[in-house]
Short mmCIF file of C-alpha atoms in Angstrom, two decimals:
data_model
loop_
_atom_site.label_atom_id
_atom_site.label_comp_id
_atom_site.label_asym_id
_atom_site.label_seq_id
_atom_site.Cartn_x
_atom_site.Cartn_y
_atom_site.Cartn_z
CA UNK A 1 -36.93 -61.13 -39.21
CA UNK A 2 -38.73 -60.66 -42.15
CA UNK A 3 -38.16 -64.58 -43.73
CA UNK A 4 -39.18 -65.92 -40.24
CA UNK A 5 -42.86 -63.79 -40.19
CA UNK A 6 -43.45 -64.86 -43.75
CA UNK A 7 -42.45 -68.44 -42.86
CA UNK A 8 -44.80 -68.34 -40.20
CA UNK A 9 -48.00 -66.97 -42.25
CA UNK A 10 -47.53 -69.68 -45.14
CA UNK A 11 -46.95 -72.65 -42.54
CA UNK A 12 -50.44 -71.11 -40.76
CA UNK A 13 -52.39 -71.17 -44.12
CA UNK A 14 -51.20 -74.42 -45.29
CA UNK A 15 -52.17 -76.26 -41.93
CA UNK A 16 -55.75 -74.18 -42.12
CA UNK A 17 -56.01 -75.99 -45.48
CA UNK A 18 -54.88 -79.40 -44.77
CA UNK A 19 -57.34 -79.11 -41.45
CA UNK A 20 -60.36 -78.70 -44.07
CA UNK A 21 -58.93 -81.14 -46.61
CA UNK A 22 -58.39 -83.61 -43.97
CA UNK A 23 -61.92 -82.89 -42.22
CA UNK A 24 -63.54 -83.23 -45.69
CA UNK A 25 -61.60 -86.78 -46.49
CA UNK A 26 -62.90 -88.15 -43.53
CA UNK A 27 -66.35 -86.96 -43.59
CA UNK A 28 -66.19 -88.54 -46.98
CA UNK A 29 -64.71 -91.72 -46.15
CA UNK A 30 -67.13 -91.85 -42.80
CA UNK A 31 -70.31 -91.23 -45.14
CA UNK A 32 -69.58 -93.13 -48.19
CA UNK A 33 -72.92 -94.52 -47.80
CA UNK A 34 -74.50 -90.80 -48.19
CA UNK A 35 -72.20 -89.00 -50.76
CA UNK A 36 -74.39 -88.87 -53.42
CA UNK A 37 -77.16 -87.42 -51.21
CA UNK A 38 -74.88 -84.68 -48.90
CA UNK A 39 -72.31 -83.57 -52.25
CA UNK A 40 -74.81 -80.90 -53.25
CA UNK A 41 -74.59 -79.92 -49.31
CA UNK A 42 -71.11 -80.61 -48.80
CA UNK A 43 -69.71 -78.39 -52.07
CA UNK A 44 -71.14 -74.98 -51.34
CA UNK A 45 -69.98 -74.71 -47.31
CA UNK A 46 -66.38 -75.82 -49.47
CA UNK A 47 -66.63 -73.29 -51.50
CA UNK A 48 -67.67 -70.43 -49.00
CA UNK A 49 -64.49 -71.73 -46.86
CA UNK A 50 -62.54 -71.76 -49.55
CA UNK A 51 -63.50 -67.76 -50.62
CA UNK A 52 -63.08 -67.06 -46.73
CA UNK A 53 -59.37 -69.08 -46.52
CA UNK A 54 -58.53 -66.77 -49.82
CA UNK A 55 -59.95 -63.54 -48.19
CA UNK A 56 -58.03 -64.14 -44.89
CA UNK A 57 -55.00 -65.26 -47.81
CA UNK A 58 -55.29 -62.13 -49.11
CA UNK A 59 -55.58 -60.20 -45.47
CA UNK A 60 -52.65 -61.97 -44.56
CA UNK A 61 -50.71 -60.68 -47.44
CA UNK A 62 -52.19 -57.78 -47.19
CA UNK A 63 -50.87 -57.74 -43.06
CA UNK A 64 -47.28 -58.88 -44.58
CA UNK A 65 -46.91 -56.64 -46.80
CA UNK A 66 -48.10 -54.20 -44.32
CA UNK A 67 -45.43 -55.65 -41.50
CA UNK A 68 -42.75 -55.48 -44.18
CA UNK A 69 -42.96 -51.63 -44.82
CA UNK A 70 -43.30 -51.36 -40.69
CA UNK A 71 -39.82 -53.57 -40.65
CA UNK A 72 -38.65 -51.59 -43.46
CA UNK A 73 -39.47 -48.09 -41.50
CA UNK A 74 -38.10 -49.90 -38.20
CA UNK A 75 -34.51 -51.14 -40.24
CA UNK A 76 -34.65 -47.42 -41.21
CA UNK A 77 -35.03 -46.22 -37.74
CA UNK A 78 -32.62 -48.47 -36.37
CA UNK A 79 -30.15 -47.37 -38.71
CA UNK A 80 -30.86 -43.44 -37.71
CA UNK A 81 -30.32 -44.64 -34.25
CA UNK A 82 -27.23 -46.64 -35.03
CA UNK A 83 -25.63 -43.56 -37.03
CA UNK A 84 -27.22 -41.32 -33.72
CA UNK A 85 -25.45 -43.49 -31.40
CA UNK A 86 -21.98 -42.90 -33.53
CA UNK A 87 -22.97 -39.47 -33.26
CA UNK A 88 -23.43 -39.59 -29.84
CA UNK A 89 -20.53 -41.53 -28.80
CA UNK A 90 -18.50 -39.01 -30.92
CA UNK A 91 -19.90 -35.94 -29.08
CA UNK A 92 -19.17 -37.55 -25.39
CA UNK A 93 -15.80 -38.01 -26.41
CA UNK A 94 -15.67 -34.40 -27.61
CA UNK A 95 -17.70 -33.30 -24.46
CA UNK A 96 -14.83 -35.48 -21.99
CA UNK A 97 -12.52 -34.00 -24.72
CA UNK A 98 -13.71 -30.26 -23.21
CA UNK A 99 -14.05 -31.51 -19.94
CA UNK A 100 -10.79 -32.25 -19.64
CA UNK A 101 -9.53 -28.92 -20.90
CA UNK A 102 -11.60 -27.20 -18.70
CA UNK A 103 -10.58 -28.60 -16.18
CA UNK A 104 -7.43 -27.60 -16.99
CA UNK A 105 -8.18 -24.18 -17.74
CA UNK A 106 -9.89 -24.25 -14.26
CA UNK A 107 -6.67 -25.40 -12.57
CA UNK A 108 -4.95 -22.75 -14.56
CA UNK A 109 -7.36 -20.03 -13.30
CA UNK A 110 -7.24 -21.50 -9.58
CA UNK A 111 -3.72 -21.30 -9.42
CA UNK A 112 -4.13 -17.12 -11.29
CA UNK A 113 -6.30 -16.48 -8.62
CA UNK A 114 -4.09 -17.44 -6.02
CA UNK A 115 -1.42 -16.18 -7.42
CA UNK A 116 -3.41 -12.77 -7.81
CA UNK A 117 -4.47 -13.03 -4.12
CA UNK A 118 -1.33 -12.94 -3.04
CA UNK A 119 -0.12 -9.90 -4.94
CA UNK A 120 -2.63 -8.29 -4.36
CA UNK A 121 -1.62 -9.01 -0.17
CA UNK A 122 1.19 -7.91 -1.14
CA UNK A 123 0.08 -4.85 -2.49
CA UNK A 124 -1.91 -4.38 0.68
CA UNK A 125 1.00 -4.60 2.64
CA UNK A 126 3.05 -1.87 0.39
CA UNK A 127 -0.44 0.32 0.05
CA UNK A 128 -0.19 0.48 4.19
CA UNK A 129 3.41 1.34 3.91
CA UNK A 130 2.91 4.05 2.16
CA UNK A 131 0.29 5.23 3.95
CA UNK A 132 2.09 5.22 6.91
CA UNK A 133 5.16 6.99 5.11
CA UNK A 134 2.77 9.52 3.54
CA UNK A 135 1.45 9.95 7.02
CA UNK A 136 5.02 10.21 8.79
CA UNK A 137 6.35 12.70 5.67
CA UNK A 138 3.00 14.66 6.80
CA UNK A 139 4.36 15.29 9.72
CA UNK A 140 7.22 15.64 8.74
CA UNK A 141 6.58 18.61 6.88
CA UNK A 142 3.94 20.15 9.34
CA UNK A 143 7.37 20.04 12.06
CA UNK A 144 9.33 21.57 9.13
CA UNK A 145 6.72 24.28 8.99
CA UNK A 146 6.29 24.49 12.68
CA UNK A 147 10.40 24.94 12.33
CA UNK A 148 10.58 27.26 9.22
CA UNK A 149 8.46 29.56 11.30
CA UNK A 150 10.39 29.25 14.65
CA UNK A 151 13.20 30.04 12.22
CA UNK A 152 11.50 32.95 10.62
CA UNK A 153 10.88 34.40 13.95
CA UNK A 154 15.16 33.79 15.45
CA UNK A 155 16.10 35.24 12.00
CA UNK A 156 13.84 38.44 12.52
CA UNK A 157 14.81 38.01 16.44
CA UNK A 158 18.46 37.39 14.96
CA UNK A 159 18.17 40.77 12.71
CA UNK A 160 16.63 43.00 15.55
CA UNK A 161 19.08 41.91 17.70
CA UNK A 162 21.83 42.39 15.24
CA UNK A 163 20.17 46.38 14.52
CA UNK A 164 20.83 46.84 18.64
CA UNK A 165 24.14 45.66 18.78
CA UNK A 166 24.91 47.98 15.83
CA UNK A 167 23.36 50.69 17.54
CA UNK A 168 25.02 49.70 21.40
CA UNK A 169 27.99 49.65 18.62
CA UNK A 170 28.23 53.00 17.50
CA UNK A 171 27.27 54.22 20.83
CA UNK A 172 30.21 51.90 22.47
CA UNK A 173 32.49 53.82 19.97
CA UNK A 174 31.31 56.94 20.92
CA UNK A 175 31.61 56.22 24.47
CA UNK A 176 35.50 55.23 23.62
CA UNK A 177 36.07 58.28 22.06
CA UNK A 178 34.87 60.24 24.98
CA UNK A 179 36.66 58.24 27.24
CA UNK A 180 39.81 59.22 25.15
CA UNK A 181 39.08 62.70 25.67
CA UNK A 182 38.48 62.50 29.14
CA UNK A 183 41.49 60.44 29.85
CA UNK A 184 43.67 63.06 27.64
CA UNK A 185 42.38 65.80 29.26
CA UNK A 186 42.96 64.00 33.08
CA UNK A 187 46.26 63.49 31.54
CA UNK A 188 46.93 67.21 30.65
CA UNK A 189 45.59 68.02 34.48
CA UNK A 190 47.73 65.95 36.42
CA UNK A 191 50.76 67.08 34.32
CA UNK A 192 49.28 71.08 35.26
CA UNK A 193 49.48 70.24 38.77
CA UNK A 194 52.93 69.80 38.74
CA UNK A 195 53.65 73.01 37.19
CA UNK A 196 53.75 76.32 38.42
CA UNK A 197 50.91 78.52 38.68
CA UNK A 198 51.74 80.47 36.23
CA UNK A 199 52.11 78.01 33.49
CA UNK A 200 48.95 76.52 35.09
CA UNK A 201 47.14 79.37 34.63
CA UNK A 202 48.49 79.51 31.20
CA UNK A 203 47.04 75.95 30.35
CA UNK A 204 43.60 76.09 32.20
CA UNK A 205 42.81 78.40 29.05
CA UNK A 206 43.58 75.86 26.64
CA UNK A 207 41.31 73.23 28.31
CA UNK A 208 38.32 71.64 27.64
CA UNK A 209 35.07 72.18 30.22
CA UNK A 210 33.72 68.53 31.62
CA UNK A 211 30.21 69.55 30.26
CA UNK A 212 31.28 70.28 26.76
CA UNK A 213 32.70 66.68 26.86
CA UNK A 214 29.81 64.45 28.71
CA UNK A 215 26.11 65.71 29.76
CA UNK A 216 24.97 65.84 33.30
CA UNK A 217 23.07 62.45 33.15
CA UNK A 218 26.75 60.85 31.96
CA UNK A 219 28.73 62.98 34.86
CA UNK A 220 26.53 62.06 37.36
CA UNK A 221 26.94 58.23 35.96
CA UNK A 222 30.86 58.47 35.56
CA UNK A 223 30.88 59.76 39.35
CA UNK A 224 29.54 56.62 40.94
CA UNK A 225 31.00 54.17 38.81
CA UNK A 226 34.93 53.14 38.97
CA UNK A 227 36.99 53.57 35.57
CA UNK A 228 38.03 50.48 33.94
CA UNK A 229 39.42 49.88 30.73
CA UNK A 230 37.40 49.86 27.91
CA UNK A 231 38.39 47.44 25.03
CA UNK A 232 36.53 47.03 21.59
CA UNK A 233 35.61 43.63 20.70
CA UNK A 234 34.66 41.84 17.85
CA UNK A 235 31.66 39.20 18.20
CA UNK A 236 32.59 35.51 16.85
CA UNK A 237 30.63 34.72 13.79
CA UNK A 238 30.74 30.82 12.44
CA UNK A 239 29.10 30.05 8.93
CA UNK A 240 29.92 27.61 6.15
CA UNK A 241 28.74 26.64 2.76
CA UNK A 242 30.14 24.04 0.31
CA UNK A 243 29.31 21.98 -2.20
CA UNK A 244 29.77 18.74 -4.07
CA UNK A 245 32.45 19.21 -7.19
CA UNK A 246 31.69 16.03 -9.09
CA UNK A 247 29.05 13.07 -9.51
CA UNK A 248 28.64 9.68 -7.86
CA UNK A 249 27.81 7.09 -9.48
CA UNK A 250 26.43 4.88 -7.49
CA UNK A 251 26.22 5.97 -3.60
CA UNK A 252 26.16 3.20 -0.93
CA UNK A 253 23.98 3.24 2.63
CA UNK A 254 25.64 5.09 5.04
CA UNK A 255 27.88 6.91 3.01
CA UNK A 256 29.29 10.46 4.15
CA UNK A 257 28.69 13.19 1.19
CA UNK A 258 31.90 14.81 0.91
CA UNK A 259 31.07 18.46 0.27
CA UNK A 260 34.71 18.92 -1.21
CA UNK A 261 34.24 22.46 -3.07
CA UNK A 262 33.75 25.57 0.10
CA UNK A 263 32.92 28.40 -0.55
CA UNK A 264 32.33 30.38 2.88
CA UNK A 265 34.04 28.59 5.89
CA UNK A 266 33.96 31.04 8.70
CA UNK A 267 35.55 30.15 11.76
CA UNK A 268 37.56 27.09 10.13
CA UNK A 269 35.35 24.45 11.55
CA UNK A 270 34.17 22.47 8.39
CA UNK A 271 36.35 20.21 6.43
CA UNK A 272 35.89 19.40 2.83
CA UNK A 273 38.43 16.39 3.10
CA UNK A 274 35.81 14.27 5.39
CA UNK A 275 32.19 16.51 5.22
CA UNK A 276 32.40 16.85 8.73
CA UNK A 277 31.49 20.11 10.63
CA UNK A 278 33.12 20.20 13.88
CA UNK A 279 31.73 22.44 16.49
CA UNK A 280 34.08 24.94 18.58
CA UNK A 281 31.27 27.27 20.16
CA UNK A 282 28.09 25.68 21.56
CA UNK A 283 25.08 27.36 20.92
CA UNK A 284 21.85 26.78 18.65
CA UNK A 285 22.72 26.12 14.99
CA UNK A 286 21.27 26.23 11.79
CA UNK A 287 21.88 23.56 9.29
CA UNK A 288 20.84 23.01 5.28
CA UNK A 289 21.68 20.92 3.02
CA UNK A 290 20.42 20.01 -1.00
CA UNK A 291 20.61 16.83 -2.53
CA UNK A 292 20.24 16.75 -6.54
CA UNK A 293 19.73 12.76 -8.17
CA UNK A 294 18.77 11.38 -11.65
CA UNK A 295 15.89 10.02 -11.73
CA UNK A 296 14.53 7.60 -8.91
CA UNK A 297 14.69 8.53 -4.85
CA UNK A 298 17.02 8.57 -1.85
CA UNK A 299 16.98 9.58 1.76
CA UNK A 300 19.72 11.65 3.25
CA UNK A 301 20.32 12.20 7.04
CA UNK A 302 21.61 14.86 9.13
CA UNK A 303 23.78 13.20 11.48
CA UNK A 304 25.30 14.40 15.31
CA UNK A 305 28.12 12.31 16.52
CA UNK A 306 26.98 8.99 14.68
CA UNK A 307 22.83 9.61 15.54
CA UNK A 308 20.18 10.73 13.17
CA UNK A 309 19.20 14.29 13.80
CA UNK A 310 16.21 15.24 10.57
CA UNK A 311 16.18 13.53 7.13
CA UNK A 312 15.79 14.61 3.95
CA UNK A 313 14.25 13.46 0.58
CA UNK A 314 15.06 13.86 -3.23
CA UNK A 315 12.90 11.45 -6.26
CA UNK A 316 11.60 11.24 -9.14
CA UNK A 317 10.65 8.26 -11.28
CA UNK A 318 11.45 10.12 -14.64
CA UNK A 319 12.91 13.47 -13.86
CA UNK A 320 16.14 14.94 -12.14
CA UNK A 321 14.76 16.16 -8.70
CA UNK A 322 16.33 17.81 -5.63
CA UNK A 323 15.41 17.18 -1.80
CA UNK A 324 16.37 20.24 0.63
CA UNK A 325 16.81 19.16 4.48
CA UNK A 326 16.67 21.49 7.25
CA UNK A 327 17.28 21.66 10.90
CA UNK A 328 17.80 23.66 14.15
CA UNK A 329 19.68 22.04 16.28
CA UNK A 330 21.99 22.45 19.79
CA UNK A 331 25.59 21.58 19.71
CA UNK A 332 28.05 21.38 22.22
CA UNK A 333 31.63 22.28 21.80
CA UNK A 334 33.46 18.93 20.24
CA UNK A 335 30.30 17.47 18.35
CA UNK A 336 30.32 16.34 15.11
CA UNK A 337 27.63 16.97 12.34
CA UNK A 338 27.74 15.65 8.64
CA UNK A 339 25.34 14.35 5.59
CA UNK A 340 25.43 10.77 4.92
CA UNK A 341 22.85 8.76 2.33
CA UNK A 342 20.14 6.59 4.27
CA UNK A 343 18.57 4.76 1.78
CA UNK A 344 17.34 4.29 -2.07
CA UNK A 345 15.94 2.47 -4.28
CA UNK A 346 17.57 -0.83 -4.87
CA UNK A 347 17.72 -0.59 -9.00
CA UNK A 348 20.88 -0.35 -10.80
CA UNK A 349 19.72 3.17 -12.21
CA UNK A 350 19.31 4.44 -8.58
CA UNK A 351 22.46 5.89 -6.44
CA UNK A 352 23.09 8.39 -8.90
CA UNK A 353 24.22 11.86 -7.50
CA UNK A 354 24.60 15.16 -9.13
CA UNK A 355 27.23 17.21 -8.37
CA UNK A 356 29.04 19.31 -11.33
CA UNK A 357 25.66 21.07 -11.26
CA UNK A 358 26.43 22.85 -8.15
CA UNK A 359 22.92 22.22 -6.51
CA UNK A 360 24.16 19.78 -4.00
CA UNK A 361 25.18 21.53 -1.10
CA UNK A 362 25.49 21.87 2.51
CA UNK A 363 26.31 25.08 4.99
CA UNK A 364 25.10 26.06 8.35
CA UNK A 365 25.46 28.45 10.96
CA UNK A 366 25.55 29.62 14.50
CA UNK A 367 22.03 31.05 15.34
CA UNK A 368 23.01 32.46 19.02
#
């Protein structure tokens, strides 16, 4: 670029000067006849054209020069824009470089969000679970206070009642004894009437006035009522308590908990061999039973021939703990009532039952 504009100003001032050469040659040639009389005219316009052709020589120099440095500044220039353009083209790739892992990284967080959308469904789904299990053991335990006090009031019933048949009791006894009396004395009566009067006389000292024996309000009651045989009877009581004797390892759903070590079996109508408590008196019963497990939960059931009666709990997620069940129930004479395990938690450190302790237990008995 820069040999081309310097070509180009040398080729303009030599053709300026061979144009006034040329012009001069032929105005010379054309006037021969008057070049002695025009040279003194001729020479100074040649000489002012020649000053102006070096002035504009010198401008034009002056204007190259001038273009150079502006071609120098522009090659200059062009090279920043060159080494810009590397730069450039280096920072897109780096740019499509980050694109591309964030588009990644976006991928990756698309697929964490999802993937935390649906846990946290999940957890949704287990937060109304146990809502609806924290609502149920609610009311659960406002029936079991509802029962506790129904119980509360039979057991005071139970005791007041127990306080009048020890009183009816003692006066039953005392009734007996009387009657004894009365029928030894009939006894020694009939055998005076077949004696003779004498002797009669004899024993009538010896016996016992009818009002020492009985007041007038019992007299009056013995005279309209037949005799009959008065027998003292014993009222049935039926009441167990046992225990489990060793641990389990792991329990299994539906498994009976084999009580195995009694301690109070009254009436002979639980068995340690298979849990079972088998009724032989119907009537309202009272049942209890205490689960101890380490660590973790599980849900026991009471159980009437093969159908869930109440249900129990026992957990902890770091602790031993122990659930205590309890239920009033009717039973008719042949039905069956044991403890079996419902459910737990389905870890291989769940299952585990305590036994040697002596906490797990079950007993029971017959209310009225």
């Amino acid at each position: 670029m820069k040999a081309f504009t310097s070509n180009m100003l040398w080729f303009w001032y030599f053709s300026t000067c061979l144009s006034a050469v040329c012009g001069q040659t032929l105005d010379n040639d054309h006037a021969d006849t008057v070049v002695q009389n025009t040279d003194r005219d001729i020479m100074p316009n040649v000489q002012r054209r020649l000053v102006t052709i070096e002035s504009q020589h010198a401008d034009s120099l002056s204007r190259i020069a001038v273009l150079e440095e502006q071609q120098q500044h522009q090659l200059q220039i062009i090279a920043e824009l060159v080494n810009y353009r590397q730069t450039d083209k280096q920072r897109i790739s780096d740019l499509e470089n980050h694109r591309e892992n964030d588009q990644r990284h976006i991928y990756d967080l698309e697929n964490s969000i999802k993937f935390a959308q649906r846990q946290i469904s999940e957890f949704s789904k287990y937060q109304n679970i146990y809502k609806r299990r924290i609502t149920n053991f609610e009311k659960r335990r406002d029936n079991d206070l509802k029962r506790i006090t129904n119980l509360e009031k039979l057991s005071q019933n139970g005791i007041h009642r127990m306080a009048a048949m020890e009183i009816q009791r003692k006066n039953d006894r005392h009734q007996v004894l009387l009657v004894k009396r009365l029928l030894k004395q009939l006894e020694k009566q009939t055998m005076n009437d077949n004696l003779p009067d004498k002797q009669k006389d004899a024993l009538s000292t010896d016996s016992v006035p009818m009002d020492k024996i009985f007041s007038w309000t019992e007299r009056t009651q013995m005279k309209h009522q037949p005799m009959t045989r008065v027998t003292e009877t014993k009222p049935t009581v039926i009441a167990f308590r046992a225990s489990l004797s060793h641990d389990i390892d792991r329990a299994s759903i539906n498994m009976p908990i084999q009580f195995d070590q009694i301690s109070l079996n009254v009436g002979r109508c639980y068995s340690g061999n298979t849990g079972v408590f088998t009724c032989t008196s119907p009537g309202i019963y009272m049942f209890s039973w205490t689960v101890q497990i380490h660590t973790h939960m599980m849900y026991t059931e009471l159980v009437r021939n093969g159908g869930r009666i109440a249900v129990g709990y026992a957990g902890d997620t770091s602790y031993d703990s122990a659930g205590t069940g309890v239920a009033l129930i009717e039973l008719n004479q042949g039905d069956e009532v044991l403890v079996r395990v419902h459910s737990f938690n389905h870890v291989s450190e769940a299952g585990h039952m305590l036994g040697t302790s002596g906490v797990t237990s079950f007993s029971g008995f017959q209310v009225q």
